[in-house]
Coordinates of C-alpha atoms in Angstrom, one line a residue:
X168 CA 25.5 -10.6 50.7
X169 CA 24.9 -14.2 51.5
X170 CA 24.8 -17.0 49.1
X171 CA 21.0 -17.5 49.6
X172 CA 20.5 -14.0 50.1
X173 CA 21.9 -13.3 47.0
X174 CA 20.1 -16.4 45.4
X175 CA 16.9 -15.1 46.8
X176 CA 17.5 -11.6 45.1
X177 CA 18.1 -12.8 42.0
X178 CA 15.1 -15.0 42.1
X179 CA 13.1 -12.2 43.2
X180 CA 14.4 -10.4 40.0
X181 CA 13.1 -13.7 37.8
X182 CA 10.0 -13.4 38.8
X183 CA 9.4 -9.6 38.6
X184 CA 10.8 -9.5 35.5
X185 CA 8.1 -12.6 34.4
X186 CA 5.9 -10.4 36.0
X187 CA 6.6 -7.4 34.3
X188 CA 6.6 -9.5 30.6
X189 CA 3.1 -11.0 31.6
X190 CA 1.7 -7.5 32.2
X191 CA 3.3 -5.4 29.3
X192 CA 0.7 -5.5 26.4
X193 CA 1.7 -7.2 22.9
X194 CA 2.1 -5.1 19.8
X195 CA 2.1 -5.1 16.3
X196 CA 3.3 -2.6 13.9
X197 CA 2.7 -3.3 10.2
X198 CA 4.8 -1.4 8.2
X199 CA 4.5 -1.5 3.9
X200 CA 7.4 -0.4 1.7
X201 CA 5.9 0.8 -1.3
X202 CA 6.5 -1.6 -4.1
X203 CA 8.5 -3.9 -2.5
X204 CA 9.7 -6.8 -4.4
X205 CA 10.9 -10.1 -3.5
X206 CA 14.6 -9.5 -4.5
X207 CA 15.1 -6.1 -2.4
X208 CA 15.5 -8.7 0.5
X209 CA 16.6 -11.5 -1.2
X210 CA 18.8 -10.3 -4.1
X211 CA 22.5 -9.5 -3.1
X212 CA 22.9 -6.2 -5.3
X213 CA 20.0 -5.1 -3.3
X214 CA 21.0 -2.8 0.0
X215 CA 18.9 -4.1 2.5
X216 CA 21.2 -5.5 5.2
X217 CA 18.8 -4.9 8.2
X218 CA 16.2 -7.1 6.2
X219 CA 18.8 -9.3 5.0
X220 CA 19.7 -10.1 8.7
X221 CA 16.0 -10.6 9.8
X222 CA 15.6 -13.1 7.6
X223 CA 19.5 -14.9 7.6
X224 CA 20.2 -14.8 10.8
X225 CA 17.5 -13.7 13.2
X226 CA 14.8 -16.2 12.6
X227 CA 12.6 -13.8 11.0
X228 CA 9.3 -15.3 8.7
X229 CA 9.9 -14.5 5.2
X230 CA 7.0 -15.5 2.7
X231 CA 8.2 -15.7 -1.0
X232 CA 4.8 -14.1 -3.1
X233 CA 1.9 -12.5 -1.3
X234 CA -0.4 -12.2 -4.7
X235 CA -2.3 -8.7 -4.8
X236 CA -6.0 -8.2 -4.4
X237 CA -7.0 -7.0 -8.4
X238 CA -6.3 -3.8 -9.0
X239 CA -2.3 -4.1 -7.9
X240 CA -3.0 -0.2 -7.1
X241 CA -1.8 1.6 -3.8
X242 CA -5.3 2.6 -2.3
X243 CA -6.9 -0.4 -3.0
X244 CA -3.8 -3.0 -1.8
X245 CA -3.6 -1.1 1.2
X246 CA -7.3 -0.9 2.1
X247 CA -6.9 -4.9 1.4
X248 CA -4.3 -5.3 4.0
X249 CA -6.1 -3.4 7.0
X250 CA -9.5 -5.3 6.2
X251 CA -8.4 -8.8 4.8
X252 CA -11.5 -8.0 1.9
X253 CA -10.7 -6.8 -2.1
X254 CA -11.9 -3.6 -3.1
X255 CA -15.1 -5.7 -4.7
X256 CA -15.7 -5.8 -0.5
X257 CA -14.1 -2.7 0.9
X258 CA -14.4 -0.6 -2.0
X259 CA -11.8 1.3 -2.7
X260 CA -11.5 1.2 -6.2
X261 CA -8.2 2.8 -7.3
X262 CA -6.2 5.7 -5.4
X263 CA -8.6 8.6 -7.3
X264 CA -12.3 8.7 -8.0
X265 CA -13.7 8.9 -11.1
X266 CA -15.6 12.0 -11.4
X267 CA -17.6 11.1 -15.0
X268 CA -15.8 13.3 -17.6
X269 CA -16.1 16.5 -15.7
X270 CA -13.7 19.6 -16.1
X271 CA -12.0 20.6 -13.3
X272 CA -12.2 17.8 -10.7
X273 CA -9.5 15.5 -9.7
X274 CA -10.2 13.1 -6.4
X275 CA -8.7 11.1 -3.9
X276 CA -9.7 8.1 -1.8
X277 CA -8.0 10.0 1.2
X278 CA -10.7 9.6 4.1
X279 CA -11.1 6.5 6.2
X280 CA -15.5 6.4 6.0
X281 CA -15.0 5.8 2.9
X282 CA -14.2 1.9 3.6
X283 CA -16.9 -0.7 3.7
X284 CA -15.8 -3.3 5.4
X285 CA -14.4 -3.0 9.4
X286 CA -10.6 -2.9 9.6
X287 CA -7.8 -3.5 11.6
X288 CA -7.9 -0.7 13.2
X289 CA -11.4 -0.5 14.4
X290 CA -10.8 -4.1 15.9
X291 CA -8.1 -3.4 17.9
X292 CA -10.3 -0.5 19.4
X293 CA -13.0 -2.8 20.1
X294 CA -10.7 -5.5 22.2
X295 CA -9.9 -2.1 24.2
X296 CA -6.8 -1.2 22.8
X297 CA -4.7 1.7 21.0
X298 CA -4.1 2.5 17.7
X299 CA -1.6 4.8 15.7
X300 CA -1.1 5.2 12.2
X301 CA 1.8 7.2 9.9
X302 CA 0.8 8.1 6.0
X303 CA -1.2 5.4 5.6
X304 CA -3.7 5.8 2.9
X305 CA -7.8 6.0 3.1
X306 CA -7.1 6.7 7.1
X307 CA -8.5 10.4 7.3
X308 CA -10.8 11.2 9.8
X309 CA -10.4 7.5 11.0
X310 CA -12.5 7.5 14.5
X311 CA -10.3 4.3 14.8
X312 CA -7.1 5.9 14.8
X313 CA -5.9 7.6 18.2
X314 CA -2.5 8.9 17.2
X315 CA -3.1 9.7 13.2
X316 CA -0.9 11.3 10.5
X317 CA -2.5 10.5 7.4
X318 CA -1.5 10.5 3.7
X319 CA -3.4 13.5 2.8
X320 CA -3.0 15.4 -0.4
X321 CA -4.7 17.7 -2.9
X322 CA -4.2 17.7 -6.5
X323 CA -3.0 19.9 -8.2
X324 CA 0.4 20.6 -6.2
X325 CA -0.8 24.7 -6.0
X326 CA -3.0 24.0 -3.6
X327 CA -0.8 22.7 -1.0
X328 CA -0.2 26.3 0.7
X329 CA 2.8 26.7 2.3
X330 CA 3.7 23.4 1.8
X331 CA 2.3 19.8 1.7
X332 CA 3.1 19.2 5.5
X333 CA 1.0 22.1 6.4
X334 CA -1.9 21.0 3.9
X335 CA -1.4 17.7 6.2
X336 CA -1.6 19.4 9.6
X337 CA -5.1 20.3 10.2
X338 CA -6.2 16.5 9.7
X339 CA -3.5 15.0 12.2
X340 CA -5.4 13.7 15.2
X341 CA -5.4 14.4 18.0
X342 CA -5.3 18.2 17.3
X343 CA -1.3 19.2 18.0
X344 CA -0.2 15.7 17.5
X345 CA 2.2 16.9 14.6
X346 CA 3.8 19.5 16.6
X347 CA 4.1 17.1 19.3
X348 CA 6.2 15.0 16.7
X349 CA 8.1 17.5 15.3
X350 CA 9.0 18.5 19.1
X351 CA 9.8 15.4 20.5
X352 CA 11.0 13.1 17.4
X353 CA 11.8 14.6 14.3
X354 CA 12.3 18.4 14.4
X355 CA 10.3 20.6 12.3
X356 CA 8.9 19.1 9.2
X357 CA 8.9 21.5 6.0
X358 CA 9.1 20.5 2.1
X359 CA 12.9 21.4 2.8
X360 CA 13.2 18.7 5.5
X361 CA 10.6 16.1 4.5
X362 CA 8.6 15.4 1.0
X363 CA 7.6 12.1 0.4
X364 CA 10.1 10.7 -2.5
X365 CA 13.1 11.6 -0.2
X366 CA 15.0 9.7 2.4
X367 CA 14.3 12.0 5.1
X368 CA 10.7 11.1 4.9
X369 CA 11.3 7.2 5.3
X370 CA 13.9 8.1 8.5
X371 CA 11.6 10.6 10.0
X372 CA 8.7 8.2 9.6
X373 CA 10.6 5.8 11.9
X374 CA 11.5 8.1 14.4
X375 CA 7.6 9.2 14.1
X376 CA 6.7 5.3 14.8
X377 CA 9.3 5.1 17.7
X378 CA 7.9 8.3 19.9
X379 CA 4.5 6.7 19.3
X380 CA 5.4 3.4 20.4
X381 CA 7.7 4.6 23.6
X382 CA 4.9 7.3 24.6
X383 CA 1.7 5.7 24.2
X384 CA 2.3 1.8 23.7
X385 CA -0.3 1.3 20.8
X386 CA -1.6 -2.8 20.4
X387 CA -1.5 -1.9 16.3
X388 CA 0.6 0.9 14.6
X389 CA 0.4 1.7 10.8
X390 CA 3.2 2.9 8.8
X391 CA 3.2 3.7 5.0
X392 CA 7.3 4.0 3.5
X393 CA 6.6 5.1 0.0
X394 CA 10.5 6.6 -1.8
X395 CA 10.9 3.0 -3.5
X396 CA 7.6 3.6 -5.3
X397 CA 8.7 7.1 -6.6
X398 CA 12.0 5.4 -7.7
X399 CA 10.7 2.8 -9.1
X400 CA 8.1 4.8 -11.4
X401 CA 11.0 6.7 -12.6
X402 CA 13.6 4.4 -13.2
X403 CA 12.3 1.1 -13.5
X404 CA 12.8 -2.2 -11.3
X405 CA 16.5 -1.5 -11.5
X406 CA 19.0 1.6 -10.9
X407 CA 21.2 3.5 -8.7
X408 CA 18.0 5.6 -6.9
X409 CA 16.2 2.5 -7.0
X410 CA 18.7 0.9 -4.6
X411 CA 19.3 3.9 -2.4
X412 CA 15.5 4.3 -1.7
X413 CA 15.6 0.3 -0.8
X414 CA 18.6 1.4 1.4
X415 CA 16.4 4.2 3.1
X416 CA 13.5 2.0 3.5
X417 CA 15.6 -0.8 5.1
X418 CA 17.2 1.9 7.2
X419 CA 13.8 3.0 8.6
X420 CA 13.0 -0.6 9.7
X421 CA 16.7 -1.3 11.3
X422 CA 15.6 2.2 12.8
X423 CA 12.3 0.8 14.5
X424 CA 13.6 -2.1 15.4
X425 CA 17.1 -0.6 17.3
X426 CA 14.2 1.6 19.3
X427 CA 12.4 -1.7 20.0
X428 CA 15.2 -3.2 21.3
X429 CA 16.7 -0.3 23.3
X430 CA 13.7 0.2 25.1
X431 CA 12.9 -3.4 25.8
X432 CA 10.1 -3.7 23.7
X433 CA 10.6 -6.3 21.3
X434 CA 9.7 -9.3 23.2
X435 CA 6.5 -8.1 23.3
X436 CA 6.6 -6.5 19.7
X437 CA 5.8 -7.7 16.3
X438 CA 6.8 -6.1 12.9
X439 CA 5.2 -7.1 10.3
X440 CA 7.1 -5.4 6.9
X441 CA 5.4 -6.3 3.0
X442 CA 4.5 -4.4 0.4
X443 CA 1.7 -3.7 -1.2
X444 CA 2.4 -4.1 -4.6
X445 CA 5.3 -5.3 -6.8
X446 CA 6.9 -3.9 -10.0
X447 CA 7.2 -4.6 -13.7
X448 CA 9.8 -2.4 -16.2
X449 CA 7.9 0.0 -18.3
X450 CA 8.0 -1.5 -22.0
X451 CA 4.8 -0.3 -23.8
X452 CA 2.6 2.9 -23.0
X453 CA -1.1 2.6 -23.9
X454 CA -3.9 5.5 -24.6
X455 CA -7.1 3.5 -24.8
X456 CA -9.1 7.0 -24.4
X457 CA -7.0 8.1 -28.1
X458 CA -9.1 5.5 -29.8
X459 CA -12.5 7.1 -27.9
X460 CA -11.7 10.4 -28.8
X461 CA -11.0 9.4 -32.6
X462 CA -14.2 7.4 -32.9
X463 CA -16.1 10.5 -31.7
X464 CA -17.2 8.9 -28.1
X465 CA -15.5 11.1 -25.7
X466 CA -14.2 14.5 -26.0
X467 CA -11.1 15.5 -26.1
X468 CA -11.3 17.8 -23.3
X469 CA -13.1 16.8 -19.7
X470 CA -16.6 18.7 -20.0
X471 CA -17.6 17.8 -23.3
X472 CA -19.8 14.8 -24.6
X473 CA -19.5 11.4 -23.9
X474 CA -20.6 8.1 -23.8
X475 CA -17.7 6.2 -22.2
X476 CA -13.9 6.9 -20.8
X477 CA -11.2 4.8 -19.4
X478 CA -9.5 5.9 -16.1
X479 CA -6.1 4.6 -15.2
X480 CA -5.2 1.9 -12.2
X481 CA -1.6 2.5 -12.8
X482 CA -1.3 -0.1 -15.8
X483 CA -4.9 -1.8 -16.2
X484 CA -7.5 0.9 -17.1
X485 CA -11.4 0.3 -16.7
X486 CA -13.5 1.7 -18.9
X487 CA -17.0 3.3 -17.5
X488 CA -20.3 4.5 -20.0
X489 CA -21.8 7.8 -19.5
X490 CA -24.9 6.9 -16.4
X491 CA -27.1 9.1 -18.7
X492 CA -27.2 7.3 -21.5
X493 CA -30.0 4.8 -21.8
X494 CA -29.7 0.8 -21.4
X495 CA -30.0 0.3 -25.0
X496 CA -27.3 3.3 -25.9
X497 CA -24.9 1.7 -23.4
X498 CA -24.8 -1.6 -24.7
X499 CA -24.7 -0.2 -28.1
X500 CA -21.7 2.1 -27.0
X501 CA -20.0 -1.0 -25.3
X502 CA -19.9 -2.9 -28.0
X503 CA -18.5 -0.3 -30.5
X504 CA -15.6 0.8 -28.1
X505 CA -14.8 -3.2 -27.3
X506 CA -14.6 -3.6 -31.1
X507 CA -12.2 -0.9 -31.2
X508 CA -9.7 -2.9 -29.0
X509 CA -10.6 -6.4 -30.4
X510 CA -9.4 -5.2 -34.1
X511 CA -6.3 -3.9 -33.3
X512 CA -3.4 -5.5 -35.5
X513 CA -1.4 -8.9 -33.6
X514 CA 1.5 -7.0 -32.8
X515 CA -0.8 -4.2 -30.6
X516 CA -3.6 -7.0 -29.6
X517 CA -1.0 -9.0 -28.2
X518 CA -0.3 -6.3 -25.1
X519 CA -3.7 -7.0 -23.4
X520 CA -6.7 -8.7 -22.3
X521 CA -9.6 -7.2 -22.4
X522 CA -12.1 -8.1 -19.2
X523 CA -15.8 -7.8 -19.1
X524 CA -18.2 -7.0 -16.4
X525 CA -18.1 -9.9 -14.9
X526 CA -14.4 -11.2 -15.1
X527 CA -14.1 -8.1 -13.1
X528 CA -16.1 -9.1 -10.9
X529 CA -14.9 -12.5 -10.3
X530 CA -11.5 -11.0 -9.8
X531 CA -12.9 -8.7 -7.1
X532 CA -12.9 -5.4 -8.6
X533 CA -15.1 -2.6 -9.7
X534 CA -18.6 -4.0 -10.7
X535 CA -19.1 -0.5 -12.1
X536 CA -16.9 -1.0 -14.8
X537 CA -18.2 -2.0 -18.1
X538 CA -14.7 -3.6 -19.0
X539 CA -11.2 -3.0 -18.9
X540 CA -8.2 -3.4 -20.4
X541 CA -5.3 -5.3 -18.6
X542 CA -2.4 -5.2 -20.1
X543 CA 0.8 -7.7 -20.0
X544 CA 3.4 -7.2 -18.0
X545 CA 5.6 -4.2 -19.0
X546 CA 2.8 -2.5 -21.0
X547 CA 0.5 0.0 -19.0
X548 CA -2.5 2.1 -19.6
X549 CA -2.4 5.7 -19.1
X550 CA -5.3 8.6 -19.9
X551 CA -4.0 11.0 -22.3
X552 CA -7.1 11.6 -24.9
X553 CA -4.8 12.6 -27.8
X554 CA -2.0 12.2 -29.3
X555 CA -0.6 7.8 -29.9
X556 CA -2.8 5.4 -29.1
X557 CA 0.8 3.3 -28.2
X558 CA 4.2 4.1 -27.9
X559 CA 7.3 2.6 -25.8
X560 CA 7.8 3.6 -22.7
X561 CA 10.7 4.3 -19.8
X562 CA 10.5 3.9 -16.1
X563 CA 8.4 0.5 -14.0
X564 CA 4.2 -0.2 -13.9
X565 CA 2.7 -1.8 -11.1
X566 CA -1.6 -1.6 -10.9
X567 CA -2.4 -5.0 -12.7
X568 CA -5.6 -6.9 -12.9
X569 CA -3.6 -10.1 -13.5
X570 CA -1.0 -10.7 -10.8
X571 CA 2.0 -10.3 -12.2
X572 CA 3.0 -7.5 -9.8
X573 CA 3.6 -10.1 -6.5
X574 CA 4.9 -8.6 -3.2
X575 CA 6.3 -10.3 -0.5
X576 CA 6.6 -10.6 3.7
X577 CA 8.7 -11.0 6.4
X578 CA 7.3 -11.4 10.2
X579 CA 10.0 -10.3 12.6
X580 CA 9.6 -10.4 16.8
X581 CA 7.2 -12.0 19.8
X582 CA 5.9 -15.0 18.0
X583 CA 7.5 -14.9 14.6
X584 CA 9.0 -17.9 15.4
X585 CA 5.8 -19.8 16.2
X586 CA 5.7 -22.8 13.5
X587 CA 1.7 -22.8 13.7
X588 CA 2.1 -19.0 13.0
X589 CA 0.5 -19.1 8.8
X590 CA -1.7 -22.2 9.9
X591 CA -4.3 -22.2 7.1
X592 CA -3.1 -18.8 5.8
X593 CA -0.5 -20.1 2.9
X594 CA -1.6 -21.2 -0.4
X595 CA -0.2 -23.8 -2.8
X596 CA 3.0 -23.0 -4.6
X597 CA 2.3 -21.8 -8.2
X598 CA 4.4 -23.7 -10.6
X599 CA 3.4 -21.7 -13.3
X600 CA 4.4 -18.3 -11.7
X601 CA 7.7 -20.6 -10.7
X602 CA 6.4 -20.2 -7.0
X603 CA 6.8 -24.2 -6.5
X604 CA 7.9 -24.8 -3.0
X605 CA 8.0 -21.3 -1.6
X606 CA 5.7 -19.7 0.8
X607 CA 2.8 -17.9 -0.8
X608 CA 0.0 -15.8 0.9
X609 CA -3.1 -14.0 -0.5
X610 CA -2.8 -10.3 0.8
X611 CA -6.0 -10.1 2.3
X612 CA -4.5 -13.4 4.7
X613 CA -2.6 -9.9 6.1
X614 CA -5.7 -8.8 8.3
X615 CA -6.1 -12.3 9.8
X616 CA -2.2 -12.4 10.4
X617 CA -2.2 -9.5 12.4
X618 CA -5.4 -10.4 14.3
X619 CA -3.5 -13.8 14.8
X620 CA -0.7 -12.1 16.9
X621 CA -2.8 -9.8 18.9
X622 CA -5.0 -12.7 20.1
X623 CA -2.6 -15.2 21.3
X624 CA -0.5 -12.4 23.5

């Protein structure tokens, strides 16, 4: 070949491959790790060299604190991220629904029409492009969602016939997209080869995410990673399983990106990996229903009588009165069952603030609640109705009204590297929280993130 022939092919190759770059869609694919704190990427005893490297070496965004919508609860965090509004806006309240002290029921917030305000998902469909989504929670039945496996669960455990992957199946859309995944990505999925506080599940969720993204291109894929919350509610903030779930979760995002990068994809890819809460270690164990059921104002059984009952958000616990009960017998009510909390001795007082109506409200939670009970960090509510009102307590809290659980971000990919990127998205260091010169970003900044991206590829 000539010298200009050969300078002509290789120009022709330029430009086709410019070509080829300009053409290829831009994607985003927002992955939370359950509970991820600041120091599993940051912290050197923490295994998480895939996240470590993002950030060190490969020019990857990392933002210190994203602060939690109120409650710092799974359903409600992760409804904040996909539609940038608190569960005041979107409402989702906490991960189950209160069903008013009757027997029997438990409930999840597991469908998508549940969800107020628009999300992420719906825009991307309405600029014309695809969507795919992996255990995220509240996505059931999204009409958003073309490629959906959901988090979709019953409670109690019996009722997941032959297994909670096959309680799952039926809601996966399109019909036969789960066997199409366990055909082409993951094998077949069974309790024995995938349950959702093992590593398996964070691995196989990748390779879930990589068929998705190398078969059908979505603009915006969800992924839910959830073993370092099990962990963590077990053992704490600290621990042997705490770090091996952080090493499973940081494998499933060196997974994604090796796939991005084998297949050419991650110049025109952006992963986006936070969590949705943080963690505190569990100190204190509260029963604020013990002190109902001793002054005679709830039963001590679901069914009975009532006239109000506190439901758990994982460490805060809001307190609703009995809708049957008159104005007058409400406030009446209200005020005997605050009194019960307000007199408590120093040493118990000390654990927690008490909200009303309207700090909730400010705060952006459940205007339903008459008040709630927010405890300090290390001290969480739970529901038992008898037994100790307080007792210590093993194992980590996150579901806070008061921030204390923080999360963090890192932004790795096509544009990550743009300095204008968190424009008007960061807020101003906290020197209280010792945030003072770090990056810190609301959580419901996520949605306009991610919208950010989309729009200038």
């Amino acid at each position: 070949m000539t010298k200009i022939k050969r300078t002509t092919a290789i120009l022709c190759s330029c430009f086709l491959c410019a070509a080829l770059a300009a053409q290829r869609k831009h994607s985003v694919i927002l992955v939370t790790i359950d509970g991820m704190r600041n120091e599993m990427v940051t912290s050197d005893h923490m295994p998480s060299p895939f996240m470590k490297q993002l950030v060190e070496e490969r020019g990857a965004m990392f933002v210190d604190s994203v602060l939690t919508v109120a409650p710092s609860m799974t359903y409600p965090t992760h409804t904040a991220i996909i539609t940038g509004k608190t569960p005041l806006e979107h409402g989702i309240q906490s991960n189950g629904i209160f069903t008013y002290n009757r027997a029997g029921e438990t409930r999840y917030n597991l469908y998508a029409d549940s969800i107020k305000q628009p999300t992420l998902w719906q825009w991307v469909k309405e600029q014309g492009g695809t969507t795919a989504s992996i255990f995220w929670p509240v996505s059931t039945a999204s009409k958003w969602i073309d490629y959906n496996v959901p988090e979709y669960y019953a409670a109690p455990e019996e009722n997941w016939k032959g297994g909670a992957m096959e309680y799952i199946r039926p809601v996966c859309t399109p019909e036969g997209l789960l066997a199409e995944l366990e055909r082409e990505a993951t094998g077949r999925m069974t309790d024995a080869t995938l349950r959702a506080n093992s590593f398996e599940y964070d691995a196989k969720s990748a390779y879930m995410v990589n068929y998705l993204m190398n078969q059908y291109r979505p603009e915006l894929t969800t992924l839910h990673l959830i073993t370092t919350d099990y962990a963590q509610h077990a053992m704490g903030t600290e621990g042997y399983k705490v770090q091996q779930t952080v090493a499973s979760a940081d494998n499933a995002i060196g997974l994604i990106i090796e796939n991005l990068e084998y297949m050419h994809l991650m110049d025109s890819t952006t992963i986006i990996v936070c969590g949705d809460h943080g963690f505190v270690q569990a100190r204190w164990r509260l029963n604020p229903n013990v002190l109902l059921t001793q002054a005679g104002l709830l039963s001590q059984e679901p069914g009975g009588e009532w006239q109000g009952c506190f439901s758990t958000l994982g460490a805060a616990s809001y307190l609703y009165l009995n809708p049957e009960l008159s104005a007058k017998k409400q406030k009446k009510a209200l005020k005997e069952m605050r009194a019960l909390f307000e007199n408590q001795p120093d040493s118990i007082r000390s654990l927690y603030s008490i909200l009303d109506n309207q700090e909730i409200i400010e705060l952006g939670g459940d205007p339903m609640a008459a008040l709630c009970i927010d405890p300090v960090a290390g001290a969480a509510c739970k529901n038992n109705r008898t037994g100790e009102w307080y007792g210590k307590a093993t194992g980590g809290y996150h579901g806070y009204m008061n921030g204390c659980t923080p999360t963090c971000l890192l932004i790795y990919g096509a544009g990550a590297k743009d300095p204008h990127l968190l424009d008007g998205l960061l807020e101003t260091g906290n020197v209280e929280a010792g945030n003072s010169g770090k990056k810190v970003m609301k959580q419901t900044s996520i949605a306009t993130l991610v919208k950010r991206l989309l729009e200038k590829h």
